Amino acid sequence: MDIRRAVPADTAAIAALTRAHRARLAQWSPSFWWPGPGADDLHAAWLGHLVATEGPVVRVVEHDGEVVACAVAMPQPLQWFVDDVAVADDRAWPGLLAAVEERPALTCLASEDADRAAACRAGGLTWVSSVWIGPAAPAGLPEGTVEPLDAATGLPAPPPHPFGALAPALALGDGAGGIVVGSPSLPAPPVYDPGGTVAVIDRLTGNDRARLLAHARAAIAARGDVLVAVMAEAGDTEGAGILAGAGLARTVDVYAWP
């Protein structure tokens, strides 16, 4: 197998690979990855732009003259995000993952994609965080109050995630050191249609995370967002129980290159 930088003539093959991958994503989480109107044409045009422009690094794996895998390394302010990763041949995984030279680099995969997770682990990547998805509105508000915090000072660092540098638009505290931080309302990429804007909660700490999460979701729903994406550190079993108990589903896992 030959691994190389993509050229414009590869765009149709890359678009076909990523189109098939999006169909699998929609089966795993229809609410988060439902295809947007004209998604196939929009994404093909976007891929053509990425192949031809400076900055992004688009790679393909070719076997017997056929493009069987692809990945796009996108520069972000603090890292590279490796997106549009798709394979038609599982034999392409080792070479494709090893070919990513940009550092630091993260990639995302559906939490149900066991084959890709196994390939990442075999390639030396480490699971660092997960994204839990659910409706913005909570089922109810537990007893106790929360207070707005100054979003400019004293906030903990978020776990590694693919959303770039998010400005905190919502910061609440419980008076006992617990903090929840949410993003502004974010439109979905044009290839997806979750039904409205999404908010990312990338920090949730303290001894009463369930209460903080419920109040944050209520505020997020009140401003009109339809979904919430909550970042959680890998291996946080207590946090996973809280998020599952709040009706969220672990949907995306984030892996990092060494």
Tab-separated table of C-alpha atoms in Angstrom:
chain	number	residue	atom	x	y	z
A	1	MET	CA	0.000	0.000	0.000
A	2	ASP	CA	1.198	3.499	-0.883
A	3	ILE	CA	0.535	6.420	1.495
A	4	ARG	CA	0.823	9.887	-0.011
A	5	ARG	CA	-0.537	13.413	-0.005
A	6	ALA	CA	-3.832	13.696	-1.842
A	7	VAL	CA	-4.127	15.437	-5.197
A	8	PRO	CA	-7.272	16.944	-6.776
A	9	ALA	CA	-7.847	13.774	-8.814
A	10	ASP	CA	-8.379	11.901	-5.518
A	11	THR	CA	-11.310	14.056	-4.406
A	12	ALA	CA	-14.070	11.827	-5.791
A	13	ALA	CA	-12.595	8.733	-4.132
A	14	ILE	CA	-12.167	10.547	-0.790
A	15	ALA	CA	-15.751	11.819	-1.012
A	16	ALA	CA	-17.013	8.275	-1.599
A	17	LEU	CA	-15.113	6.928	1.410
A	18	THR	CA	-16.330	9.680	3.732
A	19	ARG	CA	-19.901	9.407	2.416
A	20	ALA	CA	-19.991	5.730	3.369
A	21	HIS	CA	-18.539	6.570	6.776
A	22	ARG	CA	-21.194	9.240	7.426
A	23	ALA	CA	-23.887	6.667	6.706
A	24	ARG	CA	-22.450	4.466	9.470
A	25	LEU	CA	-22.284	7.431	11.856
A	26	ALA	CA	-25.968	8.204	11.237
A	27	GLN	CA	-26.855	4.641	12.245
A	28	TRP	CA	-24.880	4.945	15.489
A	29	SER	CA	-26.300	8.339	16.528
A	30	PRO	CA	-29.087	9.737	14.325
A	31	SER	CA	-29.669	12.772	16.551
A	32	PHE	CA	-26.036	13.904	16.348
A	33	TRP	CA	-24.955	12.735	12.892
A	34	TRP	CA	-28.145	12.969	10.851
A	35	PRO	CA	-27.127	14.056	7.316
A	36	GLY	CA	-27.872	17.651	6.431
A	37	PRO	CA	-29.549	18.710	3.163
A	38	GLY	CA	-27.188	18.249	0.239
A	39	ALA	CA	-24.515	16.823	2.531
A	40	ASP	CA	-22.824	14.730	-0.143
A	41	ASP	CA	-22.342	17.581	-2.615
A	42	LEU	CA	-21.343	20.062	0.088
A	43	HIS	CA	-18.760	17.734	1.544
A	44	ALA	CA	-17.286	16.834	-1.834
A	45	ALA	CA	-16.786	20.538	-2.548
A	46	TRP	CA	-15.229	21.054	0.895
A	47	LEU	CA	-12.838	18.150	0.381
A	48	GLY	CA	-11.785	19.573	-2.956
A	49	HIS	CA	-10.990	22.849	-1.220
A	50	LEU	CA	-8.948	21.113	1.485
A	51	VAL	CA	-6.895	19.158	-1.044
A	52	ALA	CA	-6.023	22.323	-2.962
A	53	THR	CA	-5.397	24.782	-0.135
A	54	GLU	CA	-2.405	25.436	2.101
A	55	GLY	CA	-2.623	24.400	5.768
A	56	PRO	CA	-4.662	21.192	5.941
A	57	VAL	CA	-2.805	17.953	5.207
A	58	VAL	CA	-4.903	15.445	3.256
A	59	ARG	CA	-3.485	11.930	2.988
A	60	VAL	CA	-4.690	8.865	1.120
A	61	VAL	CA	-3.767	5.198	1.091
A	62	GLU	CA	-3.661	3.685	-2.380
A	63	HIS	CA	-3.717	-0.047	-3.165
A	64	ASP	CA	-3.524	-1.422	-6.704
A	65	GLY	CA	-4.382	2.014	-8.059
A	66	GLU	CA	-7.441	2.468	-5.830
A	67	VAL	CA	-7.776	4.926	-2.930
A	68	VAL	CA	-8.792	2.771	0.050
A	69	ALA	CA	-8.350	5.187	2.969
A	70	CYS	CA	-8.100	8.884	3.742
A	71	ALA	CA	-7.528	11.342	6.586
A	72	VAL	CA	-7.385	15.128	6.869
A	73	ALA	CA	-5.143	16.821	9.458
A	74	MET	CA	-6.694	20.222	10.214
A	75	PRO	CA	-4.674	22.886	12.071
A	76	GLN	CA	-6.324	24.324	15.190
A	77	PRO	CA	-4.924	27.008	17.520
A	78	LEU	CA	-3.382	24.533	19.997
A	79	GLN	CA	-3.334	21.228	18.107
A	80	TRP	CA	-4.108	19.334	14.933
A	81	PHE	CA	-7.462	17.627	14.537
A	82	VAL	CA	-7.445	14.595	12.241
A	83	ASP	CA	-10.892	14.398	10.655
A	84	ASP	CA	-12.614	12.704	7.724
A	85	VAL	CA	-10.883	9.447	8.547
A	86	ALA	CA	-12.309	6.569	6.524
A	87	VAL	CA	-11.123	3.208	5.226
A	88	ALA	CA	-12.528	0.765	2.727
A	89	ASP	CA	-9.880	-1.815	3.655
A	90	ASP	CA	-8.987	-2.473	7.308
A	91	ARG	CA	-5.463	-3.375	6.207
A	92	ALA	CA	-4.922	0.351	5.607
A	93	TRP	CA	-5.289	1.297	9.287
A	94	PRO	CA	-1.680	0.801	10.473
A	95	GLY	CA	-0.104	2.806	7.673
A	96	LEU	CA	-2.720	5.553	7.729
A	97	LEU	CA	-2.426	6.159	11.477
A	98	ALA	CA	1.373	5.996	11.420
A	99	ALA	CA	1.518	8.487	8.530
A	100	VAL	CA	0.068	11.321	10.618
A	101	GLU	CA	3.143	13.391	11.466
A	102	GLU	CA	1.490	16.509	12.881
A	103	ARG	CA	1.734	16.990	16.673
A	104	PRO	CA	-0.022	17.368	18.998
A	105	ALA	CA	-2.875	15.644	17.213
A	106	LEU	CA	-6.291	14.309	18.165
A	107	THR	CA	-8.851	12.287	16.280
A	108	CYS	CA	-12.445	11.302	17.024
A	109	LEU	CA	-14.294	8.075	16.451
A	110	ALA	CA	-17.749	6.808	17.205
A	111	SER	CA	-17.761	5.091	20.582
A	112	GLU	CA	-19.412	2.069	18.934
A	113	ASP	CA	-16.698	1.752	16.278
A	114	ALA	CA	-14.827	-1.112	17.907
A	115	ASP	CA	-12.658	-1.869	14.850
A	116	ARG	CA	-11.326	1.663	14.628
A	117	ALA	CA	-10.750	1.857	18.384
A	118	ALA	CA	-8.720	-1.349	18.226
A	119	ALA	CA	-6.696	0.055	15.328
A	120	CYS	CA	-5.979	3.235	17.281
A	121	ARG	CA	-4.795	1.317	20.326
A	122	ALA	CA	-2.638	-0.940	18.174
A	123	GLY	CA	-1.154	2.153	16.562
A	124	GLY	CA	-0.085	3.586	19.912
A	125	LEU	CA	-2.829	6.185	20.236
A	126	THR	CA	-4.348	6.846	23.661
A	127	TRP	CA	-8.007	7.354	24.564
A	128	VAL	CA	-8.060	10.748	26.319
A	129	SER	CA	-11.703	11.852	26.538
A	130	SER	CA	-15.247	11.210	25.388
A	131	VAL	CA	-18.208	13.264	24.215
A	132	TRP	CA	-21.572	12.473	25.757
A	133	ILE	CA	-24.596	13.610	23.727
A	134	GLY	CA	-28.160	14.265	24.781
A	135	PRO	CA	-31.031	16.746	24.609
A	136	ALA	CA	-30.234	20.169	25.968
A	137	ALA	CA	-33.197	20.227	28.341
A	138	PRO	CA	-32.761	18.212	31.566
A	139	ALA	CA	-35.450	15.907	32.902
A	140	GLY	CA	-35.727	18.156	35.975
A	141	LEU	CA	-33.773	20.386	38.329
A	142	PRO	CA	-32.484	18.930	41.597
A	143	GLU	CA	-32.696	20.880	44.844
A	144	GLY	CA	-30.054	23.492	45.481
A	145	THR	CA	-28.958	26.567	43.613
A	146	VAL	CA	-26.019	27.512	41.458
A	147	GLU	CA	-24.508	30.929	40.843
A	148	PRO	CA	-22.980	32.523	37.743
A	149	LEU	CA	-19.205	32.751	37.791
A	150	ASP	CA	-16.825	35.180	36.155
A	151	ALA	CA	-15.985	33.280	32.983
A	152	ALA	CA	-12.671	35.117	32.603
A	153	THR	CA	-10.924	33.916	35.753
A	154	GLY	CA	-10.355	30.829	37.842
A	155	LEU	CA	-11.766	28.219	35.485
A	156	PRO	CA	-10.182	24.747	35.252
A	157	ALA	CA	-8.624	23.535	32.020
A	158	PRO	CA	-10.845	21.334	29.838
A	159	PRO	CA	-9.993	17.759	28.872
A	160	PRO	CA	-8.547	17.305	25.376
A	161	HIS	CA	-11.271	17.774	22.779
A	162	PRO	CA	-11.693	18.460	19.051
A	163	PHE	CA	-13.778	21.633	19.230
A	164	GLY	CA	-10.851	24.051	19.198
A	165	ALA	CA	-10.588	27.017	21.558
A	166	LEU	CA	-14.108	27.575	22.896
A	167	ALA	CA	-14.929	30.858	24.572
A	168	PRO	CA	-16.859	30.201	27.803
A	169	ALA	CA	-20.372	31.611	27.424
A	170	LEU	CA	-21.810	29.960	30.534
A	171	ALA	CA	-20.012	29.384	33.831
A	172	LEU	CA	-21.823	28.281	36.984
A	173	GLY	CA	-20.611	27.322	40.462
A	174	ASP	CA	-22.250	25.497	43.350
A	175	GLY	CA	-20.517	27.427	46.154
A	176	ALA	CA	-18.465	24.398	47.161
A	177	GLY	CA	-15.835	24.407	44.427
A	178	GLY	CA	-17.905	22.729	41.742
A	179	ILE	CA	-17.886	24.373	38.322
A	180	VAL	CA	-19.596	23.813	34.974
A	181	VAL	CA	-18.563	25.680	31.825
A	182	GLY	CA	-20.464	25.782	28.538
A	183	SER	CA	-19.776	27.165	25.092
A	184	PRO	CA	-21.785	29.615	23.013
A	185	SER	CA	-24.494	28.156	20.779
A	186	LEU	CA	-22.710	26.322	17.963
A	187	PRO	CA	-24.199	25.520	14.559
A	188	ALA	CA	-23.535	22.011	13.319
A	189	PRO	CA	-21.288	21.529	10.287
A	190	PRO	CA	-23.390	21.771	7.095
A	191	VAL	CA	-23.110	18.019	6.472
A	192	TYR	CA	-25.084	17.280	9.660
A	193	ASP	CA	-28.520	18.347	10.822
A	194	PRO	CA	-29.167	17.745	14.541
A	195	GLY	CA	-32.209	20.036	14.380
A	196	GLY	CA	-30.629	23.202	15.748
A	197	THR	CA	-27.642	24.575	17.589
A	198	VAL	CA	-25.499	22.579	20.003
A	199	ALA	CA	-23.689	23.606	23.194
A	200	VAL	CA	-20.458	22.020	24.383
A	201	ILE	CA	-19.914	21.604	28.133
A	202	ASP	CA	-16.183	21.065	28.371
A	203	ARG	CA	-15.689	21.437	32.137
A	204	LEU	CA	-17.730	19.768	34.876
A	205	THR	CA	-16.108	19.404	38.297
A	206	GLY	CA	-17.036	19.077	41.967
A	207	ASN	CA	-18.892	16.818	44.342
A	208	ASP	CA	-22.355	17.558	42.931
A	209	ARG	CA	-21.832	17.368	39.210
A	210	ALA	CA	-25.372	16.163	38.562
A	211	ARG	CA	-26.854	19.392	39.964
A	212	LEU	CA	-24.422	21.593	38.055
A	213	LEU	CA	-25.086	19.714	34.838
A	214	ALA	CA	-28.863	19.972	35.200
A	215	HIS	CA	-28.762	23.734	35.765
A	216	ALA	CA	-26.361	24.253	32.884
A	217	ARG	CA	-28.591	22.245	30.567
A	218	ALA	CA	-31.637	24.247	31.633
A	219	ALA	CA	-29.848	27.492	30.782
A	220	ILE	CA	-28.643	26.055	27.476
A	221	ALA	CA	-32.143	24.884	26.528
A	222	ALA	CA	-33.601	28.264	27.504
A	223	ARG	CA	-31.413	30.029	24.954
A	224	GLY	CA	-32.643	27.656	22.227
A	225	ASP	CA	-30.004	24.941	21.819
A	226	VAL	CA	-31.350	21.466	21.032
A	227	LEU	CA	-28.412	19.251	22.000
A	228	VAL	CA	-25.636	19.283	24.561
A	229	ALA	CA	-22.215	17.679	24.121
A	230	VAL	CA	-20.460	17.067	27.428
A	231	MET	CA	-16.718	16.376	27.514
A	232	ALA	CA	-15.493	13.812	30.049
A	233	GLU	CA	-12.017	12.585	30.882
A	234	ALA	CA	-11.246	9.045	29.746
A	235	GLY	CA	-11.591	6.558	32.576
A	236	ASP	CA	-13.781	8.773	34.773
A	237	THR	CA	-16.187	6.029	35.802
A	238	GLU	CA	-17.988	8.179	38.363
A	239	GLY	CA	-18.517	10.914	35.789
A	240	ALA	CA	-19.707	8.366	33.255
A	241	GLY	CA	-22.342	7.191	35.715
A	242	ILE	CA	-23.509	10.761	36.293
A	243	LEU	CA	-23.776	11.485	32.594
A	244	ALA	CA	-25.580	8.234	31.834
A	245	GLY	CA	-27.924	8.879	34.738
A	246	ALA	CA	-28.707	12.284	33.239
A	247	GLY	CA	-29.851	10.643	30.008
A	248	LEU	CA	-26.721	11.313	27.947
A	249	ALA	CA	-25.037	8.718	25.737
A	250	ARG	CA	-21.312	8.279	25.225
A	251	THR	CA	-21.155	8.920	21.485
A	252	VAL	CA	-17.622	10.005	20.538
A	253	ASP	CA	-14.219	8.938	21.851
A	254	VAL	CA	-11.162	11.161	21.412
A	255	TYR	CA	-7.739	9.603	20.837
A	256	ALA	CA	-4.333	11.293	20.848
A	257	TRP	CA	-1.141	10.436	19.000
A	258	PRO	CA	1.911	9.921	21.234
